[in-house]
Amino acid sequence: MTAVQVPNTDAEALEQAANEALRIKDALARDLHQEWSRRKEARREIEQEWIAALQAIKGEHDADTLSRMAENGQLSRIYVKVTLTKVNAAYSRLIDLLFSQVDSFWDIVPSPMATLPKAVKLVVRKQAKQMATVQAVQAPIPAEAKSQMVAQLEGELYEKLTEAIKADSLESAEKACTAIARQIKDYLIQAHALKGLKKTVREMVDLGTGCVKTATVKFLEREGWEADDDGQWNLTGQKQIVPDVEHVSIWEMYPNNWSTDAEDPEDPIRRRVLTRHELRQLASAPAFDSERIGEILTQLPNGDHEDLEWERELRNMNESDDRYHDASKRYDVFEYWGLVDGQKLSQYGVQVDDPFIEYQANIWFCADRVIMARLNPMKPESIPYKFVPYQILAHRFWGVGVPAMMADAQAAMNASVNALLDNVALTAGPMLDIDVARLPESVSMEEARKIFPFKVNFYDSSKGGEGPAVTVNNITSNQGQLQAVFEMFRRFADEETSLPSYTHGEQGKSMNKTASGMSMLMSAANIALKSVVKNIDDYMTKPLIESLYHFTMRWSEIDEKRGDLDVVAQGSSALVAKEMQSQKLMQVMSFTANPVDGPLTDRRYLLEEYLRSNDLDPDKALISQEEQYAMQAGQINGGGIAGAPVQPALPAANDVPQGQSGGNPQPTGQQ
């Protein structure tokens, strides 16, 4: 071998090694793509449920129902949109309860069982041992008993010192909670999180399951104006690490087919449909392989996106087929989160400690090519995609939404209404039987069909024939029975969804005509809603805020940081507390509304708390105490305050208004 041939051989070996590495990467991409194809086929039945739910919300009959109507000769094809009303009622109540403020549905609190760092424990134990030794030396006991005394005192002093340190650190823990909660609130505002969370709740109500992506690292370039030394303002850009929080449509998510718990999706795959520009932007993102992305853009200039069946059905439903037949080039990009062999990861250039164990990894692939492979960057390690069910069914991953819960009732209501309308159409006038053999020769069939009041029909009885020339048939009206069937299934819809009609504005016969009766009915209706709110707390709020807490501890620059804080989801607890508080206040106000207990009660405090429990501002609803005192003084003197509202005084024990009989009246709450 000559000297010239040696470097060529080395170059060929390097090229072969590089090609082998690419072949292994592409093999993994093909395997993951085949796994996605299996999940796509397995999810088809669930997609049909989602399509049916969206059709019910929009108020459209499915193809099978329309075909059956045509076969039966039905004239009316009305769709009663009760499902839309129920969906809007559930969504509005959840949004009003949970997301009135960006920090109203969660909190950061000190851990009830706070633990001291290991280094602090060593120092405390050393100090306790020193103190115990000093006390044992000073104690007038035999020398052989001093070691036993030291061991006993050491444990007692260690506990006392530990509790004292924990008590002293409580104030700093509360400060840390306030600072971290403020930082998390800022992150949520920057990420427009409330908007995304509302979309997740809407999809959860509509389709039974929502999905949210918890905080992952995102590099955001912020532009701002800065002044230089000469006083000139220049536009500058600065990269900043921010959490990436977003709503993810469940149409894009494909969890493992064996998953039966929404809390544990195992190894989900997300399918993204990107334009050429969006795919090209990934090339400049950290950890992505720009060369492989360039190959895809070059070899597939028209993209590789293929419409799935559910995409075509959604476009047909929305009558938007035309706008998708454009020349835009799109690509199917897949994102995988799950376990991968360490040996394969090492072949992709990912550094692992042990190639013979599995690691949680994040892999992106497109067109059977791996464009990014890395270990799970989440600290602590977790999958960022969280699924939120509306109603949980045992041994089923996907939840059940409002349209699916009342699907049978909605179909029965549609059938009863259409039958009623057909019956009304048939009973609008009589049906006529005409004996054509007995019509005069001068009367044509077209003339005989013309029916109108006071029309005179002539026929010649000498031609024979029995019976009248025209027979009138009246159709029986069944409107009462059909209306009863509709009302029955409407009540079934109320029961099936736990959303009674009075919760979205329908006036009942008795109880919801008064404020107290309506409050009792709404409290009873909220019992079923609490389970939905608890699902949101457990499956969405707590994981999301915990991810932001870990992000703050890892990337934030605030000084007040503590690792022993707990995240509390307040959705269900706020609902329970608000109901109980409102009911207790109403009971106390009713119990003390008498001449004996009234003067002993601070009525103003009760009114303020009652207004707060109903999300009203007491400062705006109630007059100030100064105005109240002035009004009472004006009533005593027989006068009033210019511009002050005149209100009747409270009745006294003898039904005489206070301030008009003997004695000096006292302000409310004063004795």
CSV table of N, CA, C and O in Angstrom, one decimal, residues 199-307:
chain,number,residue,atom,x,y,z
A,199,LYS,N,-58.6,26.5,26.2
A,199,LYS,CA,-58.8,25.7,25.0
A,199,LYS,C,-58.8,24.2,25.4
A,199,LYS,O,-59.5,23.4,24.9
A,200,THR,N,-57.9,23.9,26.4
A,200,THR,CA,-57.8,22.5,26.8
A,200,THR,C,-59.1,22.1,27.5
A,200,THR,O,-59.6,21.0,27.3
A,201,VAL,N,-59.7,23.0,28.3
A,201,VAL,CA,-60.9,22.6,29.0
A,201,VAL,C,-62.0,22.5,28.0
A,201,VAL,O,-62.9,21.6,28.1
A,202,ARG,N,-62.0,23.4,27.0
A,202,ARG,CA,-63.1,23.3,25.9
A,202,ARG,C,-63.0,21.9,25.2
A,202,ARG,O,-64.1,21.3,25.0
A,203,GLU,N,-61.8,21.5,24.8
A,203,GLU,CA,-61.7,20.2,24.2
A,203,GLU,C,-62.0,19.1,25.1
A,203,GLU,O,-62.6,18.0,24.7
A,204,MET,N,-61.7,19.2,26.4
A,204,MET,CA,-62.1,18.2,27.4
A,204,MET,C,-63.6,18.1,27.5
A,204,MET,O,-64.1,16.9,27.5
A,205,VAL,N,-64.3,19.2,27.5
A,205,VAL,CA,-65.8,19.1,27.6
A,205,VAL,C,-66.4,18.6,26.3
A,205,VAL,O,-67.3,17.7,26.3
A,206,ASP,N,-65.8,19.0,25.1
A,206,ASP,CA,-66.4,18.5,23.8
A,206,ASP,C,-66.1,17.1,23.6
A,206,ASP,O,-67.0,16.3,23.2
A,207,LEU,N,-64.8,16.7,23.7
A,207,LEU,CA,-64.4,15.4,23.2
A,207,LEU,C,-64.1,14.4,24.3
A,207,LEU,O,-63.9,13.2,24.1
A,208,GLY,N,-64.1,14.9,25.6
A,208,GLY,CA,-63.9,14.0,26.7
A,208,GLY,C,-62.5,14.0,27.3
A,208,GLY,O,-62.3,13.6,28.4
A,209,THR,N,-61.5,14.5,26.5
A,209,THR,CA,-60.1,14.5,27.0
A,209,THR,C,-59.5,15.8,26.4
A,209,THR,O,-59.7,16.1,25.2
A,210,GLY,N,-58.7,16.5,27.2
A,210,GLY,CA,-57.9,17.6,26.8
A,210,GLY,C,-56.4,17.3,27.0
A,210,GLY,O,-56.1,16.3,27.7
A,211,CYS,N,-55.5,18.1,26.4
A,211,CYS,CA,-54.1,17.8,26.6
A,211,CYS,C,-53.4,19.1,26.7
A,211,CYS,O,-53.7,20.1,26.0
A,212,VAL,N,-52.4,19.2,27.6
A,212,VAL,CA,-51.6,20.4,27.8
A,212,VAL,C,-50.2,20.0,27.9
A,212,VAL,O,-49.8,18.9,28.5
A,213,LYS,N,-49.3,20.8,27.4
A,213,LYS,CA,-47.9,20.6,27.5
A,213,LYS,C,-47.3,21.4,28.6
A,213,LYS,O,-47.4,22.6,28.6
A,214,THR,N,-46.7,20.7,29.6
A,214,THR,CA,-46.2,21.4,30.8
A,214,THR,C,-44.8,22.1,30.4
A,214,THR,O,-44.4,22.0,29.3
A,215,ALA,N,-44.3,22.8,31.4
A,215,ALA,CA,-43.1,23.7,31.1
A,215,ALA,C,-41.9,22.9,30.6
A,215,ALA,O,-41.4,22.0,31.3
A,216,THR,N,-41.4,23.2,29.4
A,216,THR,CA,-40.2,22.8,28.9
A,216,THR,C,-39.3,24.0,28.5
A,216,THR,O,-39.9,25.1,28.5
A,217,VAL,N,-38.0,23.8,28.3
A,217,VAL,CA,-37.1,24.9,28.0
A,217,VAL,C,-37.4,25.5,26.6
A,217,VAL,O,-37.4,24.7,25.7
A,218,LYS,N,-37.5,26.8,26.6
A,218,LYS,CA,-37.6,27.5,25.3
A,218,LYS,C,-36.7,28.7,25.3
A,218,LYS,O,-36.7,29.5,26.2
A,219,PHE,N,-36.0,28.9,24.2
A,219,PHE,CA,-35.2,30.1,24.0
A,219,PHE,C,-36.0,31.2,23.2
A,219,PHE,O,-36.4,30.9,22.1
A,220,LEU,N,-36.2,32.3,23.9
A,220,LEU,CA,-37.0,33.3,23.3
A,220,LEU,C,-36.1,34.6,23.1
A,220,LEU,O,-35.4,35.0,24.1
A,221,GLU,N,-36.1,35.1,21.9
A,221,GLU,CA,-35.3,36.3,21.7
A,221,GLU,C,-36.2,37.5,21.8
A,221,GLU,O,-37.2,37.7,21.1
A,222,ARG,N,-35.9,38.3,22.8
A,222,ARG,CA,-36.7,39.5,23.1
A,222,ARG,C,-36.0,40.8,22.6
A,222,ARG,O,-34.8,40.9,22.8
A,223,GLU,N,-36.7,41.6,22.0
A,223,GLU,CA,-36.2,42.9,21.4
A,223,GLU,C,-36.6,44.0,22.3
A,223,GLU,O,-37.7,44.1,22.8
A,224,GLY,N,-35.6,45.0,22.5
A,224,GLY,CA,-35.9,46.1,23.3
A,224,GLY,C,-35.0,47.3,22.9
A,224,GLY,O,-34.0,47.1,22.2
A,225,TRP,N,-35.3,48.5,23.3
A,225,TRP,CA,-34.6,49.7,23.0
A,225,TRP,C,-33.6,50.0,24.2
A,225,TRP,O,-34.1,50.0,25.3
A,226,GLU,N,-32.4,50.2,23.8
A,226,GLU,CA,-31.4,50.6,24.8
A,226,GLU,C,-30.6,51.8,24.3
A,226,GLU,O,-30.3,52.0,23.1
A,227,ALA,N,-30.2,52.7,25.3
A,227,ALA,CA,-29.5,53.9,25.0
A,227,ALA,C,-28.0,53.6,25.1
A,227,ALA,O,-27.5,53.0,26.1
A,228,ASP,N,-27.2,54.1,24.1
A,228,ASP,CA,-25.7,54.0,24.2
A,228,ASP,C,-25.1,55.2,25.0
A,228,ASP,O,-25.8,56.0,25.5
A,229,ASP,N,-23.8,55.2,25.0
A,229,ASP,CA,-23.1,56.3,25.7
A,229,ASP,C,-23.4,57.7,25.0
A,229,ASP,O,-23.4,58.7,25.7
A,230,ASP,N,-23.7,57.7,23.8
A,230,ASP,CA,-24.0,59.0,23.1
A,230,ASP,C,-25.5,59.4,23.2
A,230,ASP,O,-25.9,60.4,22.6
A,231,GLY,N,-26.3,58.6,23.9
A,231,GLY,CA,-27.7,58.9,24.1
A,231,GLY,C,-28.5,58.5,22.9
A,231,GLY,O,-29.7,58.8,22.8
A,232,GLN,N,-28.0,57.7,22.0
A,232,GLN,CA,-28.7,57.2,20.9
A,232,GLN,C,-29.4,55.9,21.3
A,232,GLN,O,-28.8,55.0,21.9
A,233,TRP,N,-30.7,55.8,20.9
A,233,TRP,CA,-31.5,54.6,21.2
A,233,TRP,C,-31.3,53.6,20.1
A,233,TRP,O,-31.5,53.9,18.9
A,234,ASN,N,-31.0,52.3,20.4
A,234,ASN,CA,-30.8,51.2,19.4
A,234,ASN,C,-31.6,50.0,19.8
A,234,ASN,O,-31.8,49.7,21.0
A,235,LEU,N,-32.1,49.4,18.8
A,235,LEU,CA,-32.9,48.2,19.0
A,235,LEU,C,-32.0,47.0,19.1
A,235,LEU,O,-31.2,46.7,18.2
A,236,THR,N,-32.1,46.3,20.3
A,236,THR,CA,-31.2,45.2,20.6
A,236,THR,C,-32.0,44.0,20.8
A,236,THR,O,-33.2,44.1,21.3
A,237,GLY,N,-31.4,42.8,20.6
A,237,GLY,CA,-32.1,41.5,20.9
A,237,GLY,C,-31.3,40.7,21.9
A,237,GLY,O,-30.1,40.8,21.9
A,238,GLN,N,-32.0,40.0,22.8
A,238,GLN,CA,-31.4,39.2,23.8
A,238,GLN,C,-32.1,37.9,24.0
A,238,GLN,O,-33.4,37.9,24.1
A,239,LYS,N,-31.4,36.8,24.0
A,239,LYS,CA,-32.0,35.5,24.1
A,239,LYS,C,-32.3,35.3,25.6
A,239,LYS,O,-31.5,35.6,26.5
A,240,GLN,N,-33.5,34.7,25.9
A,240,GLN,CA,-33.9,34.5,27.3
A,240,GLN,C,-34.5,33.1,27.4
A,240,GLN,O,-35.2,32.7,26.5
A,241,ILE,N,-34.2,32.4,28.4
A,241,ILE,CA,-34.8,31.1,28.7
A,241,ILE,C,-36.1,31.3,29.4
A,241,ILE,O,-36.2,31.8,30.5
A,242,VAL,N,-37.2,30.8,28.7
A,242,VAL,CA,-38.5,30.9,29.3
A,242,VAL,C,-39.2,29.5,29.2
A,242,VAL,O,-38.8,28.7,28.4
A,243,PRO,N,-40.2,29.2,30.0
A,243,PRO,CA,-40.9,28.0,29.9
A,243,PRO,C,-41.9,27.9,28.8
A,243,PRO,O,-42.5,28.9,28.4
A,244,ASP,N,-41.9,26.8,28.1
A,244,ASP,CA,-42.8,26.6,27.0
A,244,ASP,C,-44.1,25.9,27.4
A,244,ASP,O,-44.0,24.7,27.7
A,245,VAL,N,-45.2,26.6,27.6
A,245,VAL,CA,-46.4,26.0,28.0
A,245,VAL,C,-47.5,26.2,26.9
A,245,VAL,O,-47.6,27.3,26.4
A,246,GLU,N,-48.1,25.1,26.5
A,246,GLU,CA,-49.1,25.3,25.4
A,246,GLU,C,-50.2,24.3,25.4
A,246,GLU,O,-50.1,23.2,26.1
A,247,HIS,N,-51.3,24.6,24.8
A,247,HIS,CA,-52.4,23.7,24.6
A,247,HIS,C,-52.1,22.8,23.4
A,247,HIS,O,-51.6,23.3,22.4
A,248,VAL,N,-52.3,21.5,23.5
A,248,VAL,CA,-52.1,20.6,22.4
A,248,VAL,C,-53.4,19.9,22.1
A,248,VAL,O,-54.0,19.3,23.1
A,249,SER,N,-53.8,19.9,20.9
A,249,SER,CA,-55.0,19.2,20.5
A,249,SER,C,-54.8,17.7,20.6
A,249,SER,O,-53.8,17.2,20.2
A,250,ILE,N,-55.8,17.0,21.1
A,250,ILE,CA,-55.7,15.5,21.3
A,250,ILE,C,-55.7,14.9,19.9
A,250,ILE,O,-55.3,13.7,19.8
A,251,TRP,N,-56.1,15.6,18.9
A,251,TRP,CA,-56.0,15.0,17.5
A,251,TRP,C,-54.6,14.8,17.1
A,251,TRP,O,-54.3,13.9,16.3
A,252,GLU,N,-53.7,15.5,17.7
A,252,GLU,CA,-52.2,15.4,17.4
A,252,GLU,C,-51.6,14.3,18.2
A,252,GLU,O,-50.4,13.9,17.9
A,253,MET,N,-52.2,13.8,19.3
A,253,MET,CA,-51.5,13.0,20.3
A,253,MET,C,-51.9,11.5,20.0
A,253,MET,O,-53.1,11.2,19.9
A,254,TYR,N,-50.9,10.6,20.1
A,254,TYR,CA,-51.1,9.2,19.9
A,254,TYR,C,-50.4,8.5,21.1
A,254,TYR,O,-49.2,8.1,21.0
A,255,PRO,N,-51.1,8.2,22.2
A,255,PRO,CA,-50.4,7.5,23.3
A,255,PRO,C,-50.3,6.0,23.0
A,255,PRO,O,-50.8,5.5,22.0
A,256,ASN,N,-49.6,5.3,23.9
A,256,ASN,CA,-49.5,3.9,23.7
A,256,ASN,C,-50.8,3.2,23.8
A,256,ASN,O,-51.7,3.5,24.6
A,257,ASN,N,-51.0,2.2,22.9
A,257,ASN,CA,-52.3,1.5,22.8
A,257,ASN,C,-52.6,0.8,24.1
A,257,ASN,O,-53.8,0.5,24.4
A,258,TRP,N,-51.6,0.4,24.9
A,258,TRP,CA,-51.8,-0.3,26.1
A,258,TRP,C,-52.1,0.6,27.3
A,258,TRP,O,-52.4,0.1,28.4
A,259,SER,N,-52.0,1.9,27.1
A,259,SER,CA,-52.2,2.8,28.2
A,259,SER,C,-53.7,2.8,28.6
A,259,SER,O,-54.6,2.9,27.7
A,260,THR,N,-54.0,2.6,29.9
A,260,THR,CA,-55.4,2.7,30.3
A,260,THR,C,-55.6,3.8,31.4
A,260,THR,O,-56.8,3.9,31.8
A,261,ASP,N,-54.6,4.6,31.7
A,261,ASP,CA,-54.7,5.6,32.7
A,261,ASP,C,-54.2,6.9,32.0
A,261,ASP,O,-53.1,7.0,31.6
A,262,ALA,N,-55.0,7.9,32.0
A,262,ALA,CA,-54.6,9.2,31.4
A,262,ALA,C,-53.5,9.8,32.1
A,262,ALA,O,-52.7,10.7,31.6
A,263,GLU,N,-53.3,9.5,33.4
A,263,GLU,CA,-52.2,10.0,34.2
A,263,GLU,C,-50.8,9.4,33.8
A,263,GLU,O,-49.8,10.0,34.1
A,264,ASP,N,-50.9,8.3,33.1
A,264,ASP,CA,-49.6,7.6,32.7
A,264,ASP,C,-49.7,7.2,31.2
A,264,ASP,O,-50.0,6.1,30.9
A,265,PRO,N,-49.4,8.2,30.4
A,265,PRO,CA,-49.5,7.9,28.9
A,265,PRO,C,-48.3,7.1,28.4
A,265,PRO,O,-48.3,6.9,27.2
A,266,GLU,N,-47.4,6.7,29.2
A,266,GLU,CA,-46.2,5.9,28.8
A,266,GLU,C,-45.4,6.6,27.8
A,266,GLU,O,-44.6,7.5,28.1
A,267,ASP,N,-45.5,6.3,26.5
A,267,ASP,CA,-44.6,6.8,25.5
A,267,ASP,C,-45.4,7.5,24.4
A,267,ASP,O,-45.5,6.9,23.3
A,268,PRO,N,-45.9,8.7,24.6
A,268,PRO,CA,-46.8,9.3,23.5
A,268,PRO,C,-46.0,9.7,22.3
A,268,PRO,O,-44.8,10.0,22.4
A,269,ILE,N,-46.6,9.8,21.2
A,269,ILE,CA,-46.1,10.4,19.9
A,269,ILE,C,-47.0,11.5,19.5
A,269,ILE,O,-48.2,11.3,19.4
A,270,ARG,N,-46.4,12.6,19.2
A,270,ARG,CA,-47.1,13.8,18.7
A,270,ARG,C,-46.8,14.0,17.3
A,270,ARG,O,-45.7,14.0,16.9
A,271,ARG,N,-47.9,14.2,16.5
A,271,ARG,CA,-47.7,14.5,15.1
A,271,ARG,C,-48.0,15.9,14.8
A,271,ARG,O,-49.0,16.5,15.1
A,272,ARG,N,-47.0,16.6,14.2
A,272,ARG,CA,-47.1,18.0,13.9
A,272,ARG,C,-47.1,18.1,12.4
A,272,ARG,O,-46.4,17.4,11.7
A,273,VAL,N,-47.9,19.0,11.8
A,273,VAL,CA,-47.9,19.3,10.4
A,273,VAL,C,-47.3,20.7,10.2
A,273,VAL,O,-47.9,21.7,10.6
A,274,LEU,N,-46.1,20.7,9.7
A,274,LEU,CA,-45.3,22.0,9.6
A,274,LEU,C,-45.1,22.4,8.1
A,274,LEU,O,-45.1,21.6,7.2
A,275,THR,N,-45.0,23.7,7.9
A,275,THR,CA,-44.7,24.2,6.6
A,275,THR,C,-43.2,24.2,6.4
A,275,THR,O,-42.4,23.8,7.3
A,276,ARG,N,-42.8,24.5,5.2
A,276,ARG,CA,-41.3,24.5,4.9
A,276,ARG,C,-40.6,25.5,5.8
A,276,ARG,O,-39.5,25.2,6.3
A,277,HIS,N,-41.2,26.6,6.0
A,277,HIS,CA,-40.6,27.7,6.9
A,277,HIS,C,-40.5,27.2,8.3
A,277,HIS,O,-39.4,27.3,8.9
A,278,GLU,N,-41.5,26.5,8.8
A,278,GLU,CA,-41.4,26.0,10.2
A,278,GLU,C,-40.4,24.9,10.3
A,278,GLU,O,-39.7,24.8,11.3
A,279,LEU,N,-40.3,24.0,9.3
A,279,LEU,CA,-39.3,23.0,9.4
A,279,LEU,C,-37.9,23.5,9.3
A,279,LEU,O,-37.0,23.1,10.0
A,280,ARG,N,-37.7,24.5,8.4
A,280,ARG,CA,-36.4,25.2,8.3
A,280,ARG,C,-36.0,25.9,9.6
A,280,ARG,O,-34.8,25.9,10.0
A,281,GLN,N,-37.0,26.4,10.4
A,281,GLN,CA,-36.7,27.0,11.6
A,281,GLN,C,-36.1,26.0,12.6
A,281,GLN,O,-35.3,26.4,13.5
A,282,LEU,N,-36.6,24.8,12.6
A,282,LEU,CA,-36.1,23.8,13.5
A,282,LEU,C,-34.6,23.5,13.3
A,282,LEU,O,-33.9,23.1,14.2
A,283,ALA,N,-34.1,23.8,12.1
A,283,ALA,CA,-32.7,23.5,11.8
A,283,ALA,C,-31.8,24.4,12.7
A,283,ALA,O,-30.6,24.1,13.0
A,284,SER,N,-32.3,25.6,13.1
A,284,SER,CA,-31.5,26.5,13.9
A,284,SER,C,-31.7,26.3,15.4
A,284,SER,O,-31.1,27.0,16.2
A,285,ALA,N,-32.7,25.4,15.8
A,285,ALA,CA,-32.9,25.2,17.2
A,285,ALA,C,-31.9,24.3,17.8
A,285,ALA,O,-31.3,23.5,17.1
A,286,PRO,N,-31.6,24.4,19.1
A,286,PRO,CA,-30.6,23.6,19.7
A,286,PRO,C,-30.9,22.1,19.6
A,286,PRO,O,-32.1,21.7,19.7
A,287,ALA,N,-29.9,21.3,19.4
A,287,ALA,CA,-29.9,19.8,19.4
A,287,ALA,C,-30.5,19.3,18.1
A,287,ALA,O,-30.5,18.0,17.9
A,288,PHE,N,-31.0,20.1,17.2
A,288,PHE,CA,-31.6,19.5,15.9
A,288,PHE,C,-30.5,19.4,14.9
A,288,PHE,O,-29.5,20.2,14.9
A,289,ASP,N,-30.6,18.4,14.0
A,289,ASP,CA,-29.6,18.1,13.0
A,289,ASP,C,-30.0,18.9,11.8
A,289,ASP,O,-30.9,18.6,11.0
A,290,SER,N,-29.2,20.0,11.6
A,290,SER,CA,-29.5,20.9,10.4
A,290,SER,C,-29.3,20.2,9.1
A,290,SER,O,-30.0,20.5,8.1
A,291,GLU,N,-28.2,19.4,9.0
A,291,GLU,CA,-27.9,18.7,7.8
A,291,GLU,C,-29.1,17.8,7.3
A,291,GLU,O,-29.5,17.7,6.2
A,292,ARG,N,-29.6,17.0,8.3
A,292,ARG,CA,-30.7,16.1,7.9
A,292,ARG,C,-31.9,16.8,7.5
A,292,ARG,O,-32.7,16.4,6.6
A,293,ILE,N,-32.2,17.9,8.2
A,293,ILE,CA,-33.4,18.8,7.8
A,293,ILE,C,-33.2,19.3,6.4
A,293,ILE,O,-34.1,19.4,5.6
A,294,GLY,N,-31.9,19.7,6.1
A,294,GLY,CA,-31.6,20.2,4.8
A,294,GLY,C,-31.8,19.2,3.7
A,294,GLY,O,-32.4,19.5,2.6
A,295,GLU,N,-31.5,17.9,4.0
A,295,GLU,CA,-31.7,16.8,3.1
A,295,GLU,C,-33.2,16.6,2.8
A,295,GLU,O,-33.6,16.4,1.7
A,296,ILE,N,-34.0,16.7,3.9
A,296,ILE,CA,-35.4,16.5,3.7
A,296,ILE,C,-36.0,17.6,2.8
A,296,ILE,O,-36.8,17.4,1.9
A,297,LEU,N,-35.6,18.9,3.1
A,297,LEU,CA,-36.1,20.0,2.3
A,297,LEU,C,-35.7,19.9,0.9
A,297,LEU,O,-36.5,20.3,-0.1
A,298,THR,N,-34.5,19.4,0.6
A,298,THR,CA,-34.0,19.3,-0.8
A,298,THR,C,-34.6,18.1,-1.5
A,298,THR,O,-35.1,18.2,-2.7
A,299,GLN,N,-34.7,16.9,-0.9
A,299,GLN,CA,-35.2,15.7,-1.5
A,299,GLN,C,-36.7,15.7,-1.6
A,299,GLN,O,-37.3,15.0,-2.5
A,300,LEU,N,-37.4,16.4,-0.7
A,300,LEU,CA,-38.9,16.5,-0.7
A,300,LEU,C,-39.3,17.9,-0.8
A,300,LEU,O,-39.9,18.5,0.2
A,301,PRO,N,-39.1,18.6,-1.9
A,301,PRO,CA,-39.5,20.0,-2.0
A,301,PRO,C,-41.0,20.2,-1.9
A,301,PRO,O,-41.4,21.3,-1.5
A,302,ASN,N,-41.8,19.2,-2.2
A,302,ASN,CA,-43.3,19.4,-2.1
A,302,ASN,C,-43.9,18.8,-0.8
A,302,ASN,O,-45.1,18.8,-0.6
A,303,GLY,N,-43.0,18.4,0.1
A,303,GLY,CA,-43.4,17.9,1.4
A,303,GLY,C,-43.9,16.5,1.3
A,303,GLY,O,-43.9,15.9,0.3
A,304,ASP,N,-44.2,15.9,2.5
A,304,ASP,CA,-44.6,14.5,2.6
A,304,ASP,C,-45.9,14.3,3.4
A,304,ASP,O,-46.2,13.2,3.8
A,305,HIS,N,-46.6,15.4,3.6
A,305,HIS,CA,-47.8,15.4,4.4
A,305,HIS,C,-49.0,14.6,3.6
A,305,HIS,O,-49.2,14.9,2.4
A,306,GLU,N,-49.6,13.7,4.3
A,306,GLU,CA,-50.8,13.0,3.8
A,306,GLU,C,-52.0,13.2,4.8
A,306,GLU,O,-51.8,13.0,6.0
A,307,ASP,N,-53.1,13.7,4.2
A,307,ASP,CA,-54.3,13.9,5.0
A,307,ASP,C,-54.7,12.5,5.6
A,307,ASP,O,-54.8,11.5,4.9
